[in-house]
PDB file of C-alpha atoms and ligand atoms in Angstrom:
ATOM      1  CA  MET B  22     -21.389 -17.090  24.109  1.00 72.00           C
ATOM      2  CA  ILE B  23     -19.758 -14.413  23.776  1.00 83.00           C
ATOM      3  CA  GLU B  24     -18.497 -13.567  19.965  1.00 90.00           C
ATOM      4  CA  LYS B  25     -15.462 -13.478  18.753  1.00 94.00           C
ATOM      5  CA  VAL B  26     -13.942 -10.345  16.561  1.00 97.00           C
ATOM      6  CA  TYR B  27     -10.874  -7.973  14.995  1.00 98.00           C
ATOM      7  CA  GLY B  28     -10.444  -5.305  14.806  1.00 98.00           C
ATOM      8  CA  ALA B  29      -8.206  -3.523  12.173  1.00 98.00           C
ATOM      9  CA  ILE B  30      -6.724   1.017  11.312  1.00 98.00           C
ATOM     10  CA  GLU B  31      -5.670   2.269   9.076  1.00 97.00           C
ATOM     11  CA  LEU B  32      -3.080   4.915  10.248  1.00 96.00           C
ATOM     12  CA  GLY B  33      -2.747   6.839   7.379  1.00 90.00           C
ATOM     13  CA  GLY B  34      -0.390  10.429   7.046  1.00 84.00           C
ATOM     14  CA  THR B  35      -4.803  12.060   6.499  1.00 87.00           C
ATOM     15  CA  LYS B  36      -6.713  10.098   7.900  1.00 93.00           C
ATOM     16  CA  ILE B  37      -7.260   6.679  10.605  1.00 96.00           C
ATOM     17  CA  PHE B  38     -10.341   4.386   9.464  1.00 97.00           C
ATOM     18  CA  GLY B  39     -10.504   1.657  12.368  1.00 98.00           C
ATOM     19  CA  ILE B  40     -13.002  -1.080  12.439  1.00 98.00           C
ATOM     20  CA  ILE B  41     -14.559  -4.362  14.422  1.00 98.00           C
ATOM     21  CA  ALA B  42     -15.667  -6.697  11.970  1.00 98.00           C
ATOM     22  CA  LYS B  43     -16.016 -10.218  13.121  1.00 97.00           C
ATOM     23  CA  ASP B  44     -15.047 -11.445   8.856  1.00 95.00           C
ATOM     24  CA  ARG B  45     -14.173  -8.790   5.368  1.00 93.00           C
ATOM     25  CA  SER B  46     -17.875  -9.574   5.171  1.00 93.00           C
ATOM     26  CA  ASN B  47     -19.456  -8.738   8.402  1.00 96.00           C
ATOM     27  CA  ILE B  48     -17.479  -5.632   9.545  1.00 96.00           C
ATOM     28  CA  LEU B  49     -19.790  -4.632  12.366  1.00 97.00           C
ATOM     29  CA  THR B  50     -18.157  -0.351  13.221  1.00 97.00           C
ATOM     30  CA  ARG B  51     -16.365   2.139  11.359  1.00 96.00           C
ATOM     31  CA  LEU B  52     -14.241   4.881  11.534  1.00 97.00           C
ATOM     32  CA  ILE B  53     -13.199   7.572  10.480  1.00 97.00           C
ATOM     33  CA  LEU B  54     -10.707  10.559  12.009  1.00 96.00           C
ATOM     34  CA  PRO B  55      -8.696  12.963  10.641  1.00 96.00           C
ATOM     35  CA  THR B  56      -5.481  12.152  11.765  1.00 94.00           C
ATOM     36  CA  LYS B  57      -4.187  14.809  14.866  1.00 94.00           C
ATOM     37  CA  LEU B  58      -1.144  14.158  17.313  1.00 95.00           C
ATOM     38  CA  PRO B  59       0.067  10.555  18.386  1.00 95.00           C
ATOM     39  CA  GLU B  60      -1.392  10.921  22.065  1.00 95.00           C
ATOM     40  CA  GLN B  61      -4.897  12.273  20.766  1.00 96.00           C
ATOM     41  CA  SER B  62      -4.766   9.907  17.684  1.00 96.00           C
ATOM     42  CA  ILE B  63      -4.131   6.887  19.451  1.00 96.00           C
ATOM     43  CA  GLN B  64      -7.055   7.841  22.600  1.00 96.00           C
ATOM     44  CA  GLU B  65      -8.868   8.267  20.411  1.00 97.00           C
ATOM     45  CA  LEU B  66      -8.971   4.856  18.626  1.00 98.00           C
ATOM     46  CA  THR B  67      -8.033   3.371  21.944  1.00 97.00           C
ATOM     47  CA  THR B  68     -11.660   4.291  22.880  1.00 97.00           C
ATOM     48  CA  PHE B  69     -14.067   3.028  20.445  1.00 98.00           C
ATOM     49  CA  PHE B  70     -11.989  -0.005  19.965  1.00 98.00           C
ATOM     50  CA  LYS B  71     -12.888  -0.364  24.332  1.00 97.00           C
ATOM     51  CA  GLU B  72     -16.214   0.911  24.050  1.00 97.00           C
ATOM     52  CA  GLY B  73     -17.185  -0.571  20.492  1.00 97.00           C
ATOM     53  CA  SER B  74     -16.793  -3.951  21.979  1.00 96.00           C
ATOM     54  CA  HIS B  75     -18.385  -3.069  24.913  1.00 96.00           C
ATOM     55  CA  GLU B  76     -21.523  -1.606  23.111  1.00 96.00           C
ATOM     56  CA  LEU B  77     -21.767  -4.481  20.795  1.00 96.00           C
ATOM     57  CA  GLY B  78     -21.580  -7.215  23.337  1.00 95.00           C
ATOM     58  CA  VAL B  79     -18.134  -8.918  21.737  1.00 96.00           C
ATOM     59  CA  ASP B  80     -14.706 -10.180  22.203  1.00 96.00           C
ATOM     60  CA  LEU B  81     -12.044  -8.445  20.876  1.00 97.00           C
ATOM     61  CA  GLN B  82      -8.902 -11.168  19.819  1.00 98.00           C
ATOM     62  CA  SER B  83      -7.305  -9.143  18.333  1.00 98.00           C
ATOM     63  CA  LEU B  84      -6.312  -5.840  15.825  1.00 98.00           C
ATOM     64  CA  GLY B  85      -3.982  -5.503  12.990  1.00 98.00           C
ATOM     65  CA  ILE B  86      -2.109  -2.049  12.187  1.00 98.00           C
ATOM     66  CA  GLY B  87      -1.494  -0.814   7.989  1.00 97.00           C
ATOM     67  CA  CYS B  88       0.641   2.142   9.090  1.00 96.00           C
ATOM     68  CA  PHE B  89       2.480   5.470   7.975  1.00 91.00           C
ATOM     69  CA  GLY B  90       5.826   4.049   7.109  1.00 83.00           C
ATOM     70  CA  PRO B  91       8.919   4.283   7.556  1.00 87.00           C
ATOM     71  CA  LEU B  92       8.186   1.183  10.479  1.00 92.00           C
ATOM     72  CA  ASP B  93      10.358  -0.489  12.579  1.00 94.00           C
ATOM     73  CA  LEU B  94      10.034  -4.170  11.586  1.00 93.00           C
ATOM     74  CA  ASN B  95      12.557  -6.006  13.240  1.00 91.00           C
ATOM     75  CA  ALA B  96      11.242  -7.582  16.539  1.00 91.00           C
ATOM     76  CA  HIS B  97      14.377  -8.011  18.425  1.00 92.00           C
ATOM     77  CA  SER B  98      15.502  -3.755  18.206  1.00 93.00           C
ATOM     78  CA  LYS B  99      14.452  -2.238  21.133  1.00 95.00           C
ATOM     79  CA  THR B 100      11.581   0.478  18.656  1.00 95.00           C
ATOM     80  CA  PHE B 101      10.027  -2.620  18.207  1.00 96.00           C
ATOM     81  CA  GLY B 102       6.798  -1.248  16.030  1.00 96.00           C
ATOM     82  CA  TYR B 103       7.656   2.168  17.130  1.00 96.00           C
ATOM     83  CA  VAL B 104       7.247   4.286  13.671  1.00 94.00           C
ATOM     84  CA  THR B 105      10.402   5.999  13.351  1.00 92.00           C
ATOM     85  CA  SER B 106      11.891   9.061  11.109  1.00 86.00           C
ATOM     86  CA  THR B 107       8.905  10.140   9.501  1.00 79.00           C
ATOM     87  CA  THR B 108       8.443  13.544   8.548  1.00 77.00           C
ATOM     88  CA  LYS B 109       5.289  13.374   9.720  1.00 84.00           C
ATOM     89  CA  PRO B 110       4.640  16.363  12.913  1.00 87.00           C
ATOM     90  CA  GLY B 111       4.531  15.272  16.022  1.00 93.00           C
ATOM     91  CA  TRP B 112       5.358  11.049  15.246  1.00 94.00           C
ATOM     92  CA  LYS B 113       8.995  10.666  14.695  1.00 93.00           C
ATOM     93  CA  PHE B 114       9.456   8.127  16.654  1.00 95.00           C
ATOM     94  CA  THR B 115       6.184   7.389  17.831  1.00 96.00           C
ATOM     95  CA  ASP B 116       5.184   3.653  20.533  1.00 97.00           C
ATOM     96  CA  ILE B 117       2.751   2.433  17.999  1.00 97.00           C
ATOM     97  CA  LYS B 118       1.836  -1.068  18.993  1.00 97.00           C
ATOM     98  CA  GLY B 119       3.472  -1.226  22.354  1.00 97.00           C
ATOM     99  CA  VAL B 120       0.846   1.353  23.180  1.00 97.00           C
ATOM    100  CA  PHE B 121      -1.549  -0.618  22.197  1.00 98.00           C
ATOM    101  CA  GLU B 122      -1.121  -4.258  23.695  1.00 97.00           C
ATOM    102  CA  ASN B 123      -0.890  -1.494  26.455  1.00 97.00           C
ATOM    103  CA  GLU B 124      -4.021  -0.532  26.797  1.00 96.00           C
ATOM    104  CA  LEU B 125      -6.457  -2.422  24.642  1.00 97.00           C
ATOM    105  CA  GLN B 126      -4.504  -5.671  26.404  1.00 97.00           C
ATOM    106  CA  ILE B 127      -4.066  -7.932  22.885  1.00 98.00           C
ATOM    107  CA  PRO B 128      -2.414  -9.244  20.856  1.00 98.00           C
ATOM    108  CA  ILE B 129      -1.096  -5.916  17.710  1.00 98.00           C
ATOM    109  CA  PHE B 130       0.099  -7.128  14.557  1.00 98.00           C
ATOM    110  CA  LEU B 131       1.766  -4.577  12.864  1.00 97.00           C
ATOM    111  CA  ASP B 132       3.416  -4.126   9.547  1.00 96.00           C
ATOM    112  CA  THR B 133       2.920  -1.241   6.710  1.00 94.00           C
ATOM    113  CA  ASP B 134      -0.098   0.454   5.173  1.00 94.00           C
ATOM    114  CA  VAL B 135       0.824  -0.729   1.717  1.00 95.00           C
ATOM    115  CA  ASN B 136       1.839  -4.305   3.212  1.00 96.00           C
ATOM    116  CA  ALA B 137      -1.770  -4.122   4.450  1.00 97.00           C
ATOM    117  CA  SER B 138      -3.070  -3.068   1.396  1.00 97.00           C
ATOM    118  CA  ALA B 139      -1.108  -6.009  -0.121  1.00 97.00           C
ATOM    119  CA  LEU B 140      -2.653  -8.748   1.650  1.00 97.00           C
ATOM    120  CA  GLY B 141      -6.403  -6.742   1.115  1.00 97.00           C
ATOM    121  CA  GLU B 142      -6.033  -6.975  -2.837  1.00 97.00           C
ATOM    122  CA  PHE B 143      -4.563 -10.734  -1.837  1.00 97.00           C
ATOM    123  CA  SER B 144      -6.745 -11.427   0.150  1.00 95.00           C
ATOM    124  CA  ASN B 145      -9.139 -11.273  -2.016  1.00 95.00           C
ATOM    125  CA  LEU B 146      -8.171 -12.591  -5.447  1.00 94.00           C
ATOM    126  CA  LEU B 147     -10.242 -14.466  -7.340  1.00 87.00           C
ATOM    127  CA  ASP B 148      -7.196 -17.492  -8.471  1.00 84.00           C
ATOM    128  CA  GLN B 149      -6.115 -18.330  -5.160  1.00 83.00           C
ATOM    129  CA  ASN B 150      -3.069 -20.345  -6.925  1.00 92.00           C
ATOM    130  CA  ILE B 151      -1.177 -17.318  -7.417  1.00 95.00           C
ATOM    131  CA  GLU B 152       1.882 -16.561  -4.389  1.00 93.00           C
ATOM    132  CA  SER B 153       3.604 -14.263  -6.164  1.00 96.00           C
ATOM    133  CA  PHE B 154       2.195 -10.929  -6.263  1.00 98.00           C
ATOM    134  CA  ALA B 155       2.429  -7.325  -5.956  1.00 98.00           C
ATOM    135  CA  TYR B 156       0.629  -3.968  -4.869  1.00 98.00           C
ATOM    136  CA  LEU B 157       1.620  -0.764  -6.062  1.00 98.00           C
ATOM    137  CA  THR B 158       0.359   2.230  -5.011  1.00 96.00           C
ATOM    138  CA  ILE B 159       1.210   5.081  -7.374  1.00 97.00           C
ATOM    139  CA  GLY B 160       0.033   8.457  -5.405  1.00 94.00           C
ATOM    140  CA  THR B 161       0.705  11.170  -2.943  1.00 91.00           C
ATOM    141  CA  GLY B 162       4.352   9.046  -2.748  1.00 92.00           C
ATOM    142  CA  ILE B 163       4.702   5.704  -4.157  1.00 96.00           C
ATOM    143  CA  GLY B 164       4.788   2.389  -2.535  1.00 95.00           C
ATOM    144  CA  GLY B 165       4.843  -1.754  -3.001  1.00 96.00           C
ATOM    145  CA  GLY B 166       3.985  -4.780  -1.202  1.00 97.00           C
ATOM    146  CA  PHE B 167       5.579  -8.760  -1.798  1.00 97.00           C
ATOM    147  CA  ILE B 168       3.287 -11.577  -0.922  1.00 96.00           C
ATOM    148  CA  ILE B 169       6.066 -14.422  -2.263  1.00 96.00           C
ATOM    149  CA  ASN B 170       4.513 -17.734  -0.847  1.00 93.00           C
ATOM    150  CA  GLY B 171       1.643 -15.828  -0.003  1.00 89.00           C
ATOM    151  CA  LYS B 172       3.416 -14.803   2.575  1.00 92.00           C
ATOM    152  CA  LEU B 173       4.469 -10.374   2.954  1.00 94.00           C
ATOM    153  CA  VAL B 174       7.581  -9.490   2.595  1.00 94.00           C
ATOM    154  CA  HIS B 175       9.929  -8.054   5.046  1.00 91.00           C
ATOM    155  CA  GLY B 176      13.540  -8.729   4.903  1.00 85.00           C
ATOM    156  CA  LEU B 177      16.103  -6.067   6.230  1.00 85.00           C
ATOM    157  CA  VAL B 178      13.803  -3.710   6.537  1.00 82.00           C
ATOM    158  CA  HIS B 179      11.511  -3.663   4.818  1.00 84.00           C
ATOM    159  CA  PRO B 180      10.634  -2.719   0.348  1.00 89.00           C
ATOM    160  CA  GLU B 181      10.356   0.626  -0.006  1.00 91.00           C
ATOM    161  CA  PHE B 182       9.450  -0.315  -3.949  1.00 95.00           C
ATOM    162  CA  GLY B 183       9.245   3.572  -4.621  1.00 95.00           C
ATOM    163  CA  HIS B 184      12.533   4.313  -4.434  1.00 96.00           C
ATOM    164  CA  ILE B 185      14.632   2.733  -6.906  1.00 97.00           C
ATOM    165  CA  GLN B 186      15.965   4.216  -9.413  1.00 97.00           C
ATOM    166  CA  ILE B 187      14.818   3.156 -13.748  1.00 97.00           C
ATOM    167  CA  SER B 188      15.412   5.142 -16.562  1.00 95.00           C
ATOM    168  CA  HIS B 189      15.033   9.174 -17.209  1.00 98.00           C
ATOM    169  CA  ASP B 190      16.498  10.315 -20.748  1.00 97.00           C
ATOM    170  CA  LYS B 191      16.696  14.272 -19.689  1.00 97.00           C
ATOM    171  CA  ASN B 192      16.367  15.215 -23.282  1.00 98.00           C
ATOM    172  CA  ILE B 193      13.065  13.707 -22.725  1.00 97.00           C
ATOM    173  CA  ASP B 194      12.601  14.788 -19.462  1.00 98.00           C
ATOM    174  CA  PRO B 195      14.559  17.075 -18.276  1.00 98.00           C
ATOM    175  CA  PHE B 196      12.389  17.094 -14.548  1.00 98.00           C
ATOM    176  CA  ALA B 197      15.229  16.611 -12.895  1.00 98.00           C
ATOM    177  CA  GLY B 198      12.925  14.778  -9.677  1.00 98.00           C
ATOM    178  CA  ASN B 199      11.529  15.336  -6.699  1.00 96.00           C
ATOM    179  CA  CYS B 200      12.495  12.507  -3.889  1.00 95.00           C
ATOM    180  CA  LEU B 201      14.211  14.570  -1.368  1.00 92.00           C
ATOM    181  CA  TYR B 202      16.836  11.215  -0.795  1.00 92.00           C
ATOM    182  CA  HIS B 203      17.119  10.377  -4.459  1.00 95.00           C
ATOM    183  CA  GLY B 204      15.982  13.190  -7.209  1.00 97.00           C
ATOM    184  CA  ASP B 205      14.607  11.389  -9.404  1.00 98.00           C
ATOM    185  CA  CYS B 206      13.981   7.504  -8.237  1.00 98.00           C
ATOM    186  CA  PHE B 207      10.606   6.115  -9.140  1.00 98.00           C
ATOM    187  CA  GLU B 208       8.452   7.964  -6.710  1.00 97.00           C
ATOM    188  CA  GLY B 209      10.758  11.075  -7.304  1.00 98.00           C
ATOM    189  CA  LEU B 210       9.680  10.766 -11.102  1.00 98.00           C
ATOM    190  CA  ALA B 211       6.353   9.608 -11.565  1.00 98.00           C
ATOM    191  CA  SER B 212       5.011  10.143  -8.045  1.00 97.00           C
ATOM    192  CA  GLY B 213       2.017  12.363  -8.621  1.00 97.00           C
ATOM    193  CA  PRO B 214       3.357  15.420  -6.531  1.00 97.00           C
ATOM    194  CA  ALA B 215       6.376  15.168  -9.435  1.00 98.00           C
ATOM    195  CA  LEU B 216       4.142  15.350 -11.422  1.00 98.00           C
ATOM    196  CA  GLU B 217       1.770  18.557  -9.854  1.00 98.00           C
ATOM    197  CA  GLU B 218       5.732  19.223 -10.352  1.00 98.00           C
ATOM    198  CA  ARG B 219       6.903  19.542 -14.024  1.00 98.00           C
ATOM    199  CA  TRP B 220       2.829  19.871 -15.537  1.00 98.00           C
ATOM    200  CA  ASN B 221       2.822  23.062 -12.676  1.00 97.00           C
ATOM    201  CA  ILE B 222      -0.342  21.361 -12.163  1.00 96.00           C
ATOM    202  CA  PRO B 223      -2.911  18.925 -11.072  1.00 95.00           C
ATOM    203  CA  PRO B 224      -2.741  15.101 -12.296  1.00 95.00           C
ATOM    204  CA  LYS B 225      -5.994  14.433 -12.037  1.00 95.00           C
ATOM    205  CA  HIS B 226      -7.088  17.747 -14.372  1.00 96.00           C
ATOM    206  CA  LEU B 227      -4.273  16.935 -17.293  1.00 97.00           C
ATOM    207  CA  PRO B 228      -6.593  16.327 -19.508  1.00 97.00           C
ATOM    208  CA  GLU B 229      -5.770  12.467 -21.448  1.00 97.00           C
ATOM    209  CA  ASN B 230      -4.243  13.698 -23.953  1.00 96.00           C
ATOM    210  CA  HIS B 231      -1.665  15.706 -22.224  1.00 97.00           C
ATOM    211  CA  PRO B 232       2.086  14.112 -23.364  1.00 97.00           C
ATOM    212  CA  GLY B 233       2.883  13.746 -19.844  1.00 98.00           C
ATOM    213  CA  TRP B 234       0.643  10.101 -19.319  1.00 98.00           C
ATOM    214  CA  ASP B 235       2.999   8.836 -21.793  1.00 98.00           C
ATOM    215  CA  LEU B 236       5.874   9.497 -19.813  1.00 98.00           C
ATOM    216  CA  GLU B 237       4.359   8.692 -16.974  1.00 98.00           C
ATOM    217  CA  ALA B 238       2.746   4.987 -18.536  1.00 98.00           C
ATOM    218  CA  GLU B 239       6.331   4.635 -19.683  1.00 98.00           C
ATOM    219  CA  TYR B 240       8.233   4.997 -15.973  1.00 98.00           C
ATOM    220  CA  ILE B 241       5.054   2.787 -14.730  1.00 98.00           C
ATOM    221  CA  SER B 242       6.170   0.224 -17.862  1.00 98.00           C
ATOM    222  CA  SER B 243      10.038   0.113 -16.636  1.00 98.00           C
ATOM    223  CA  ALA B 244       9.866  -0.189 -12.972  1.00 98.00           C
ATOM    224  CA  LEU B 245       7.496  -2.656 -14.325  1.00 98.00           C
ATOM    225  CA  MET B 246      10.188  -4.959 -15.794  1.00 98.00           C
ATOM    226  CA  ASN B 247      12.439  -5.082 -12.351  1.00 97.00           C
ATOM    227  CA  LEU B 248       9.891  -6.370 -11.056  1.00 97.00           C
ATOM    228  CA  LEU B 249       8.348  -8.642 -13.459  1.00 97.00           C
ATOM    229  CA  CYS B 250      11.390 -10.126 -13.957  1.00 97.00           C
ATOM    230  CA  THR B 251      13.098 -10.087  -9.963  1.00 95.00           C
ATOM    231  CA  ILE B 252       9.521 -11.752  -8.079  1.00 94.00           C
ATOM    232  CA  SER B 253       7.814 -12.698 -10.795  1.00 95.00           C
ATOM    233  CA  PRO B 254       4.586 -12.056  -9.974  1.00 97.00           C
ATOM    234  CA  GLN B 255       1.851 -13.890 -11.392  1.00 97.00           C
ATOM    235  CA  LYS B 256      -0.459 -10.414 -10.693  1.00 98.00           C
ATOM    236  CA  ILE B 257       0.743  -7.244 -10.226  1.00 98.00           C
ATOM    237  CA  ILE B 258      -1.812  -4.446  -8.769  1.00 98.00           C
ATOM    238  CA  LEU B 259      -2.324  -1.012  -8.844  1.00 98.00           C
ATOM    239  CA  GLY B 260      -3.761   0.959  -7.017  1.00 96.00           C
ATOM    240  CA  GLY B 261      -3.294   4.853  -5.374  1.00 94.00           C
ATOM    241  CA  GLY B 262      -4.340   8.382  -7.127  1.00 94.00           C
ATOM    242  CA  VAL B 263      -2.408   9.306  -9.719  1.00 96.00           C
ATOM    243  CA  MET B 264      -4.222   5.302 -11.373  1.00 97.00           C
ATOM    244  CA  HIS B 265      -7.191   6.655 -10.897  1.00 95.00           C
ATOM    245  CA  GLN B 266      -6.408   7.854 -14.556  1.00 96.00           C
ATOM    246  CA  ALA B 267      -7.687   4.434 -16.480  1.00 95.00           C
ATOM    247  CA  HIS B 268      -6.256   5.515 -19.644  1.00 97.00           C
ATOM    248  CA  LEU B 269      -3.269   4.110 -17.851  1.00 98.00           C
ATOM    249  CA  PHE B 270      -3.434   0.620 -17.699  1.00 98.00           C
ATOM    250  CA  ARG B 271      -3.965  -0.306 -21.689  1.00 97.00           C
ATOM    251  CA  ARG B 272      -0.574   3.197 -21.947  1.00 98.00           C
ATOM    252  CA  ILE B 273       1.315   0.783 -19.222  1.00 98.00           C
ATOM    253  CA  HIS B 274       0.604  -2.925 -20.721  1.00 98.00           C
ATOM    254  CA  LYS B 275       0.826  -1.792 -24.215  1.00 98.00           C
ATOM    255  CA  LYS B 276       5.543  -0.334 -23.447  1.00 98.00           C
ATOM    256  CA  THR B 277       5.364  -3.094 -20.996  1.00 98.00           C
ATOM    257  CA  LYS B 278       4.724  -5.486 -22.912  1.00 97.00           C
ATOM    258  CA  ARG B 279       6.845  -3.672 -25.205  1.00 97.00           C
ATOM    259  CA  LEU B 280      10.306  -3.259 -22.683  1.00 97.00           C
ATOM    260  CA  MET B 281       9.517  -6.613 -22.302  1.00 96.00           C
ATOM    261  CA  ASN B 282      10.470  -7.922 -25.815  1.00 95.00           C
ATOM    262  CA  SER B 283       9.499 -11.254 -25.379  1.00 93.00           C
ATOM    263  CA  TYR B 284      12.153 -12.664 -23.389  1.00 94.00           C
ATOM    264  CA  ILE B 285       9.993 -13.883 -20.685  1.00 94.00           C
ATOM    265  CA  LYS B 286       7.576 -16.688 -22.392  1.00 94.00           C
ATOM    266  CA  SER B 287       4.516 -16.640 -20.392  1.00 95.00           C
ATOM    267  CA  LYS B 288       0.989 -15.905 -22.470  1.00 96.00           C
ATOM    268  CA  TYR B 289       0.449 -13.099 -19.918  1.00 96.00           C
ATOM    269  CA  LEU B 290       2.714 -10.817 -20.862  1.00 95.00           C
ATOM    270  CA  ASP B 291       1.385 -11.183 -24.579  1.00 94.00           C
ATOM    271  CA  SER B 292      -1.910 -11.151 -24.597  1.00 95.00           C
ATOM    272  CA  LEU B 293      -2.794 -11.589 -21.728  1.00 96.00           C
ATOM    273  CA  ILE B 294      -0.898  -9.126 -20.199  1.00 98.00           C
ATOM    274  CA  SER B 295      -4.243  -7.362 -19.348  1.00 97.00           C
ATOM    275  CA  GLU B 296      -5.210  -9.784 -16.818  1.00 97.00           C
ATOM    276  CA  LEU B 297      -1.590  -9.582 -15.343  1.00 97.00           C
ATOM    277  CA  ILE B 298      -1.562  -5.706 -14.112  1.00 98.00           C
ATOM    278  CA  THR B 299      -4.941  -4.725 -13.183  1.00 97.00           C
ATOM    279  CA  PRO B 300      -6.476  -1.962 -10.512  1.00 97.00           C
ATOM    280  CA  PRO B 301      -7.139  -3.120  -7.093  1.00 97.00           C
ATOM    281  CA  THR B 302     -10.259  -4.878  -6.548  1.00 96.00           C
ATOM    282  CA  LEU B 303     -10.964  -3.575  -3.022  1.00 95.00           C
ATOM    283  CA  LYS B 304     -10.923   0.614  -3.966  1.00 85.00           C
ATOM    284  CA  ASP B 305     -10.833   2.512  -1.152  1.00 84.00           C
ATOM    285  CA  ASP B 306     -10.602  -0.391   1.099  1.00 93.00           C
ATOM    286  CA  SER B 307      -8.231  -2.212   0.409  1.00 95.00           C
ATOM    287  CA  GLY B 308      -5.604  -1.284   3.464  1.00 96.00           C
ATOM    288  CA  ILE B 309      -7.992  -1.716   5.598  1.00 97.00           C
ATOM    289  CA  ILE B 310      -9.226  -5.028   5.390  1.00 97.00           C
ATOM    290  CA  GLY B 311      -5.682  -6.080   4.642  1.00 98.00           C
ATOM    291  CA  ALA B 312      -5.640  -4.645   8.183  1.00 98.00           C
ATOM    292  CA  LEU B 313      -8.365  -6.638   9.086  1.00 98.00           C
ATOM    293  CA  GLU B 314      -6.426 -10.400   7.426  1.00 97.00           C
ATOM    294  CA  LEU B 315      -2.698  -9.119   9.638  1.00 97.00           C
ATOM    295  CA  ALA B 316      -5.289  -9.210  12.794  1.00 98.00           C
ATOM    296  CA  ILE B 317      -6.977 -12.896  11.885  1.00 97.00           C
ATOM    297  CA  ARG B 318      -3.292 -14.755  10.342  1.00 95.00           C
ATOM    298  CA  GLY B 319      -2.060 -13.363  13.092  1.00 95.00           C
ATOM    299  CA  LEU B 320      -3.333 -15.232  15.261  1.00 95.00           C
ATOM    300  CA  GLN B 321      -3.339 -18.291  13.110  1.00 90.00           C
ATOM    301  CA  LYS B 322       0.516 -18.273  12.925  1.00 76.00           C
TER     302      LYS B 322
HETATM  303 ZN1   ZN I 623      14.270   8.547  -4.000  1.00 74.62          ZN
END
């Protein structure tokens, strides 16, 4: 009998990852490519899946794709499954879902890269009783993926948690913010590029004792307070390049506790806050494992 397998793609702004896998612990083959123009990247990927499954002698059941956005995820829309108003050259209004469907003739399950990462981390939780979950990525941009009652949140379009408004005291931080749409939204104040513009140094070279980190933790904690008061997540995972600074976690734990001010009663907002707000467990694989989960769970619906 031919073995049943799944395909997964993490389509990022600069890099693309592809895998063919039986499940998360049985990855049969991997591919890493720089992101090029859509025609070329999509062709490289379809070749990988066609030739890969042929060489392995396996039967590809479905494909999960975590893709940079914004995406049209409204099944009733004419541009369903497209990348829409991206600033990435050549990719504006590119059909992703339809093209892979035509080429591979299997079900395609597309979601945002941050939702894929959220699903990857959620599916790797030790505590399987968690139903309300949040994953934030804080790096080149800021994004949030949420799971409520075990399901990814979509809604009107999809959440854009990076663009929420947080408190910004211009006497303490005169930086105007660098979001093209909102200036000093969360992303405009706290993404990697915002840090670099404010302090004139890439965040990874900003010393641990620099006051910029306390300010950064203040902004992240302010965003987390909004999140805790809105969807009441039982677990919050913070990933992305900026969060590679391990010292940020203890600052965020302290500040979030202070901001919440014991209003919501839970040991996880008190002595166990370091168990509530944690780093990713899949490290750089959250996106691709999440895309694999999209492929597997999509067929179970
Ligand atoms: Zn914004």
